[in-house]
C-alpha cells in the first residue's frame, strides 16, 4: 500500500511552509503599539522600518498622540515618539528610544497580482503576533481619507481576504517571499481587508515623514477620474488612459490656468498621466509653487496650459 502523499497534500504542505516561513520572519518585527491621547487609550500595530529604530504604522493608529509604548513578541519593550503622520495616506512614522529588532525586507506592491498569496501579521484585539493568510482579492481600489481641511482618495489600495480585525491596523501585509508590500489599514467588512501599498509613491511619503515630519502636497484645485482613450487616440498619444476633469474649483490654480471640466489631462511636464496615483505622485512636495506644463485634450484638439500650484493646507 502506497504511503506517498496525495498531490493535494503536497500543495497544502507547500502552502503551510510558505506561511510559516513568512510568519517566523515577520512576527518578531511587528510590534503591538499602545498610545494615550486626549481621546483616551488606543492600540494597533507597527512594523520595523529601519535599523535606526524607526517603525511604520497608520496615521489613524497614532491619532493625535505624541508617543506611546511598543512591545515585541520576544518581550522587548520601548517607548516611542511620533515623528510624523500623514492622514491623507494614512501613514505615520514613529521612532523607538532603544534598539529594536532589525527591519524586514520591503517589496513593491506594484508587482502583486490578483490571486497572489499574502500573509498579514499584527496584533488584533490585543492578541500579539497573530498571523492570517489569504490572497490578493483586488488591486487598484480606492479608500477615502480626510483631514480638517482636505479630502482625497488613497489610490491603489490592496484588497485582501486575509482576516483582519481591530488592532491589525499598522501591521504588515507580506508577499510569499516575506517582503512587506502593504500596511494593513482598514477592516472594511467580513472577509475584506485593505492595505496601503508599499510602492514608489509610498517611499516618497515615508522619506518626507522621516525627515520633515509632514508631507507637503501641491494643490491644483481639480477633481479628476481615469478615462479610457479611443483606439485612435491611444495610438496617436501612446497611452490608453487619461484623466478626465470632473470639476474645477473656482479661483484655484487649475481654473486660473484655463483647465475646464470635461478636459482630458494627458500629461504633466511631458509625463503621461493615466491614473490618479500618477497625478498625485507629480503633486508631492517640490511641485508647490513650480510652473507645471499640462497637456489636455479638448474637443479633439491638444491644448497646453501652464499652472502654478499652491500648497494644500494641512
Short mmCIF file of C-alpha atoms in Angstrom, two decimals:
data_model
loop_
_atom_site.label_atom_id
_atom_site.label_comp_id
_atom_site.label_asym_id
_atom_site.label_seq_id
_atom_site.Cartn_x
_atom_site.Cartn_y
_atom_site.Cartn_z
CA UNK A 1 0.00 0.00 0.00
CA UNK A 2 1.47 3.34 -1.06
CA UNK A 3 2.25 5.92 1.63
CA UNK A 4 3.13 8.70 -0.79
CA UNK A 5 1.21 11.90 -0.05
CA UNK A 6 -1.63 12.81 -2.37
CA UNK A 7 -0.94 15.77 -4.71
CA UNK A 8 -3.34 17.96 -2.74
CA UNK A 9 -1.46 17.12 0.46
CA UNK A 10 1.74 18.26 -1.20
CA UNK A 11 0.11 21.54 -2.20
CA UNK A 12 -1.13 22.09 1.34
CA UNK A 13 2.33 21.34 2.72
CA UNK A 14 3.84 23.89 0.33
CA UNK A 15 1.24 26.49 1.34
CA UNK A 16 1.88 25.81 5.03
CA UNK A 17 5.63 26.02 4.50
CA UNK A 18 5.32 29.46 2.88
CA UNK A 19 3.02 30.84 5.57
CA UNK A 20 5.07 29.50 8.48
CA UNK A 21 8.28 30.84 6.93
CA UNK A 22 6.82 34.31 6.42
CA UNK A 23 5.32 34.27 9.93
CA UNK A 24 8.62 33.28 11.53
CA UNK A 25 10.40 36.08 9.69
CA UNK A 26 7.85 38.83 10.29
CA UNK A 27 6.35 38.19 13.73
CA UNK A 28 9.45 39.39 15.64
CA UNK A 29 9.45 42.58 13.55
CA UNK A 30 5.86 43.66 14.17
CA UNK A 31 5.16 45.49 17.42
CA UNK A 32 2.00 45.98 19.44
CA UNK A 33 1.52 49.73 19.94
CA UNK A 34 -0.31 51.43 22.77
CA UNK A 35 -0.96 55.18 22.93
CA UNK A 36 -2.71 57.62 25.22
CA UNK A 37 -4.01 60.95 23.96
CA UNK A 38 -6.77 63.42 24.61
CA UNK A 39 -9.17 60.90 23.09
CA UNK A 40 -8.18 58.16 25.55
CA UNK A 41 -6.22 54.95 25.03
CA UNK A 42 -5.76 53.31 21.64
CA UNK A 43 -3.86 50.35 20.26
CA UNK A 44 -2.62 48.99 16.96
CA UNK A 45 0.44 47.54 15.26
CA UNK A 46 3.66 48.86 13.79
CA UNK A 47 6.34 47.36 11.51
CA UNK A 48 10.07 47.93 11.96
CA UNK A 49 11.21 50.18 9.12
CA UNK A 50 14.93 50.90 9.65
CA UNK A 51 17.92 49.74 11.66
CA UNK A 52 17.74 53.13 13.41
CA UNK A 53 14.61 52.07 15.34
CA UNK A 54 12.02 53.63 13.04
CA UNK A 55 8.65 51.89 12.63
CA UNK A 56 5.84 52.50 10.17
CA UNK A 57 2.18 52.37 11.15
CA UNK A 58 -1.12 54.05 10.28
CA UNK A 59 -1.84 57.71 10.94
CA UNK A 60 -5.20 56.72 12.40
CA UNK A 61 -3.47 54.33 14.83
CA UNK A 62 -1.36 57.07 16.46
CA UNK A 63 -4.12 59.66 16.10
CA UNK A 64 -3.06 62.85 17.87
CA UNK A 65 -0.77 61.08 20.37
CA UNK A 66 2.83 62.27 20.69
CA UNK A 67 4.15 58.85 21.62
CA UNK A 68 3.47 55.58 23.34
CA UNK A 69 4.80 52.10 24.05
CA UNK A 70 5.87 49.38 21.61
CA UNK A 71 6.08 45.73 22.63
CA UNK A 72 7.59 42.94 20.54
CA UNK A 73 6.92 39.21 20.59
CA UNK A 74 10.27 38.48 22.29
CA UNK A 75 9.27 40.67 25.22
CA UNK A 76 11.29 43.70 24.14
CA UNK A 77 9.53 46.95 25.07
CA UNK A 78 10.36 50.50 24.09
CA UNK A 79 8.89 53.94 24.35
CA UNK A 80 8.38 55.71 21.06
CA UNK A 81 7.66 59.18 19.79
CA UNK A 82 5.71 60.11 16.69
CA UNK A 83 7.98 61.72 14.08
CA UNK A 84 5.27 62.46 11.54
CA UNK A 85 1.82 61.46 10.39
CA UNK A 86 0.02 61.89 7.10
CA UNK A 87 -3.74 61.30 7.31
CA UNK A 88 -4.11 61.65 3.53
CA UNK A 89 -2.09 58.44 3.02
CA UNK A 90 -2.95 57.00 6.47
CA UNK A 91 0.74 56.50 7.22
CA UNK A 92 2.83 57.54 10.20
CA UNK A 93 6.47 57.11 11.22
CA UNK A 94 7.47 56.57 14.84
CA UNK A 95 10.87 56.04 16.49
CA UNK A 96 11.69 53.86 19.46
CA UNK A 97 14.02 55.04 22.20
CA UNK A 98 16.23 51.94 22.12
CA UNK A 99 17.47 49.18 19.84
CA UNK A 100 14.68 47.02 18.45
CA UNK A 101 14.58 44.00 16.10
CA UNK A 102 16.02 44.51 12.62
CA UNK A 103 13.70 45.51 9.78
CA UNK A 104 12.17 43.02 7.35
CA UNK A 105 12.66 43.27 3.61
CA UNK A 106 10.27 45.64 1.85
CA UNK A 107 8.90 44.82 -1.59
CA UNK A 108 6.91 46.62 -4.26
CA UNK A 109 3.13 46.28 -4.23
CA UNK A 110 3.05 47.14 -7.94
CA UNK A 111 4.30 43.60 -8.63
CA UNK A 112 1.29 41.95 -6.96
CA UNK A 113 -1.35 40.13 -8.98
CA UNK A 114 -4.93 39.31 -8.08
CA UNK A 115 -4.71 35.86 -6.53
CA UNK A 116 -1.19 36.35 -5.12
CA UNK A 117 -0.69 34.77 -1.71
CA UNK A 118 -0.33 37.33 1.11
CA UNK A 119 0.24 36.99 4.85
CA UNK A 120 -0.92 39.52 7.43
CA UNK A 121 0.87 39.92 10.77
CA UNK A 122 -0.46 42.16 13.51
CA UNK A 123 -1.91 42.39 16.98
CA UNK A 124 -5.70 42.24 16.64
CA UNK A 125 -7.84 42.55 19.76
CA UNK A 126 -4.70 42.62 21.90
CA UNK A 127 -3.56 39.18 20.67
CA UNK A 128 0.08 39.78 19.78
CA UNK A 129 1.80 38.05 16.90
CA UNK A 130 -1.40 37.00 15.14
CA UNK A 131 -0.86 35.61 11.62
CA UNK A 132 -3.52 35.21 8.94
CA UNK A 133 -3.14 34.30 5.28
CA UNK A 134 -5.16 34.71 2.12
CA UNK A 135 -4.90 36.11 -1.36
CA UNK A 136 -4.99 39.49 -3.04
CA UNK A 137 -8.69 39.87 -3.77
CA UNK A 138 -8.41 43.10 -5.73
CA UNK A 139 -5.96 45.80 -6.78
CA UNK A 140 -6.36 49.45 -7.65
CA UNK A 141 -9.03 50.01 -5.00
CA UNK A 142 -9.56 53.49 -3.57
CA UNK A 143 -10.14 54.45 0.04
CA UNK A 144 -11.29 57.89 1.24
CA UNK A 145 -9.08 59.86 3.60
CA UNK A 146 -9.53 63.33 5.00
CA UNK A 147 -8.16 65.98 7.33
CA UNK A 148 -9.95 69.02 8.72
CA UNK A 149 -9.16 70.97 5.55
CA UNK A 150 -8.76 68.44 2.76
CA UNK A 151 -10.04 65.15 1.43
CA UNK A 152 -8.71 62.78 -1.18
CA UNK A 153 -8.65 59.13 -2.19
CA UNK A 154 -5.81 56.82 -1.26
CA UNK A 155 -5.18 55.09 -4.57
CA UNK A 156 -4.06 51.58 -5.47
CA UNK A 157 -5.14 50.17 -2.11
CA UNK A 158 -4.70 46.39 -1.81
CA UNK A 159 -7.82 44.35 -1.05
CA UNK A 160 -7.24 41.00 0.66
CA UNK A 161 -9.31 38.23 2.17
CA UNK A 162 -6.67 37.58 4.87
CA UNK A 163 -8.65 38.02 8.08
CA UNK A 164 -8.11 41.42 9.69
CA UNK A 165 -9.54 42.65 12.98
CA UNK A 166 -9.25 45.83 15.07
CA UNK A 167 -5.62 46.07 16.14
CA UNK A 168 -4.31 44.71 12.82
CA UNK A 169 -4.12 48.30 11.58
CA UNK A 170 -0.49 49.33 11.13
CA UNK A 171 0.64 45.73 10.79
CA UNK A 172 2.41 44.10 7.87
CA UNK A 173 0.98 42.58 4.71
CA UNK A 174 3.68 40.46 3.12
CA UNK A 175 4.06 38.51 -0.11
CA UNK A 176 5.04 34.85 -0.31
CA UNK A 177 8.73 35.79 -0.03
CA UNK A 178 8.16 37.60 3.27
CA UNK A 179 8.60 41.06 1.73
CA UNK A 180 6.34 43.72 3.22
CA UNK A 181 4.16 45.04 0.39
CA UNK A 182 1.46 46.82 2.38
CA UNK A 183 0.48 48.30 5.73
CA UNK A 184 -2.87 46.94 6.87
CA UNK A 185 -5.12 49.89 7.34
CA UNK A 186 -8.81 49.01 7.44
CA UNK A 187 -11.29 46.29 8.20
CA UNK A 188 -13.95 47.02 5.61
CA UNK A 189 -16.22 44.08 6.31
CA UNK A 190 -16.37 40.34 6.88
CA UNK A 191 -13.76 38.68 4.69
CA UNK A 192 -12.48 42.01 3.36
CA UNK A 193 -9.38 43.89 4.45
CA UNK A 194 -7.48 46.80 2.93
CA UNK A 195 -3.82 47.76 2.99
CA UNK A 196 -1.90 50.86 1.90
CA UNK A 197 0.61 49.69 -0.74
CA UNK A 198 4.37 49.98 -0.42
CA UNK A 199 5.48 51.47 -3.73
CA UNK A 200 7.35 54.41 -5.20
CA UNK A 201 4.80 56.97 -4.01
CA UNK A 202 4.78 55.50 -0.51
CA UNK A 203 8.56 55.72 -0.32
CA UNK A 204 8.36 59.45 -1.09
CA UNK A 205 5.84 59.90 1.72
CA UNK A 206 7.95 57.85 4.15
CA UNK A 207 11.03 59.94 3.35
CA UNK A 208 9.13 63.18 3.92
CA UNK A 209 7.71 61.98 7.25
CA UNK A 210 11.12 60.81 8.48
CA UNK A 211 12.96 63.98 7.54
CA UNK A 212 10.33 66.73 7.70
CA UNK A 213 7.62 65.30 9.92
CA UNK A 214 4.97 66.11 7.32
CA UNK A 215 4.12 65.68 3.65
CA UNK A 216 3.83 68.79 1.50
CA UNK A 217 1.38 68.46 -1.38
CA UNK A 218 0.73 70.77 -4.27
CA UNK A 219 -2.82 71.93 -4.85
CA UNK A 220 -4.33 72.34 -8.33
CA UNK A 221 -8.00 72.58 -7.43
CA UNK A 222 -9.50 69.95 -9.68
CA UNK A 223 -11.28 66.64 -9.37
CA UNK A 224 -10.43 64.01 -11.97
CA UNK A 225 -11.21 60.41 -12.80
CA UNK A 226 -9.43 57.91 -15.07
CA UNK A 227 -10.96 57.70 -18.54
CA UNK A 228 -10.08 55.37 -21.43
CA UNK A 229 -8.95 56.87 -24.71
CA UNK A 230 -10.42 55.74 -28.01
CA UNK A 231 -8.24 53.32 -30.03
CA UNK A 232 -7.37 56.14 -32.42
CA UNK A 233 -6.40 58.47 -29.56
CA UNK A 234 -4.46 55.71 -27.81
CA UNK A 235 -2.39 55.10 -30.92
CA UNK A 236 -1.88 58.81 -31.50
CA UNK A 237 -0.72 59.65 -27.97
CA UNK A 238 0.88 56.35 -26.97
CA UNK A 239 -1.27 55.82 -23.88
CA UNK A 240 -4.54 54.06 -23.22
CA UNK A 241 -5.92 56.23 -20.41
CA UNK A 242 -6.05 59.86 -19.39
CA UNK A 243 -7.64 61.79 -16.53
CA UNK A 244 -11.00 63.40 -17.24
CA UNK A 245 -11.54 66.63 -15.31
CA UNK A 246 -14.80 66.24 -13.43
CA UNK A 247 -14.75 69.51 -11.51
CA UNK A 248 -12.59 72.63 -11.36
CA UNK A 249 -12.52 74.65 -8.15
CA UNK A 250 -13.39 78.27 -8.85
CA UNK A 251 -10.41 80.57 -8.37
CA UNK A 252 -7.96 77.66 -7.93
CA UNK A 253 -4.68 77.17 -9.83
CA UNK A 254 -6.31 74.86 -12.41
CA UNK A 255 -9.11 77.34 -13.09
CA UNK A 256 -6.63 80.21 -13.49
CA UNK A 257 -4.60 78.14 -15.96
CA UNK A 258 -7.65 77.65 -18.19
CA UNK A 259 -8.37 73.99 -17.45
CA UNK A 260 -12.07 73.22 -17.84
CA UNK A 261 -14.41 70.46 -16.71
CA UNK A 262 -14.53 67.81 -19.43
CA UNK A 263 -10.90 68.23 -20.45
CA UNK A 264 -8.81 65.07 -20.74
CA UNK A 265 -5.46 65.56 -18.99
CA UNK A 266 -2.87 63.62 -20.97
CA UNK A 267 0.44 64.68 -19.47
CA UNK A 268 2.18 66.92 -16.98
CA UNK A 269 5.67 68.21 -17.78
CA UNK A 270 5.76 65.68 -20.61
CA UNK A 271 4.99 62.70 -18.36
CA UNK A 272 1.86 60.76 -19.31
CA UNK A 273 -0.90 60.61 -16.70
CA UNK A 274 -3.23 57.64 -16.79
CA UNK A 275 -4.46 57.29 -13.23
CA UNK A 276 -4.99 59.31 -10.07
CA UNK A 277 -1.80 57.98 -8.50
CA UNK A 278 0.32 59.27 -11.37
CA UNK A 279 -1.15 62.75 -10.82
CA UNK A 280 -0.74 62.64 -7.04
CA UNK A 281 2.86 61.49 -7.43
CA UNK A 282 3.56 64.63 -9.52
CA UNK A 283 1.97 66.83 -6.87
CA UNK A 284 4.18 65.94 -3.93
CA UNK A 285 6.50 68.44 -2.23
CA UNK A 286 8.67 70.00 -4.92
CA UNK A 287 5.70 70.83 -7.19
CA UNK A 288 4.49 73.56 -4.79
CA UNK A 289 4.95 76.93 -6.49
CA UNK A 290 6.64 75.36 -9.52
CA UNK A 291 5.47 76.03 -13.06
CA UNK A 292 3.71 72.94 -14.43
CA UNK A 293 3.06 72.41 -18.13
CA UNK A 294 -0.14 70.43 -18.56
CA UNK A 295 -1.32 68.91 -21.84
CA UNK A 296 -5.06 68.42 -22.22
CA UNK A 297 -7.30 67.12 -24.97
CA UNK A 298 -10.31 69.38 -25.54
CA UNK A 299 -12.87 68.72 -28.25
CA UNK A 300 -10.32 66.64 -30.15
CA UNK A 301 -7.62 69.33 -30.05
CA UNK A 302 -4.45 69.42 -27.95
CA UNK A 303 -4.20 72.38 -25.60
CA UNK A 304 -1.16 73.23 -23.49
CA UNK A 305 -1.73 75.18 -20.30
CA UNK A 306 0.61 76.36 -17.53
CA UNK A 307 -0.43 76.06 -13.89
CA UNK A 308 1.26 77.32 -10.74
CA UNK A 309 0.05 75.07 -7.90
CA UNK A 310 -0.23 76.28 -4.35
CA UNK A 311 0.28 74.22 -1.20
CA UNK A 312 -2.51 72.03 0.10
CA UNK A 313 -3.20 73.20 3.66
CA UNK A 314 -2.91 70.69 6.48
#
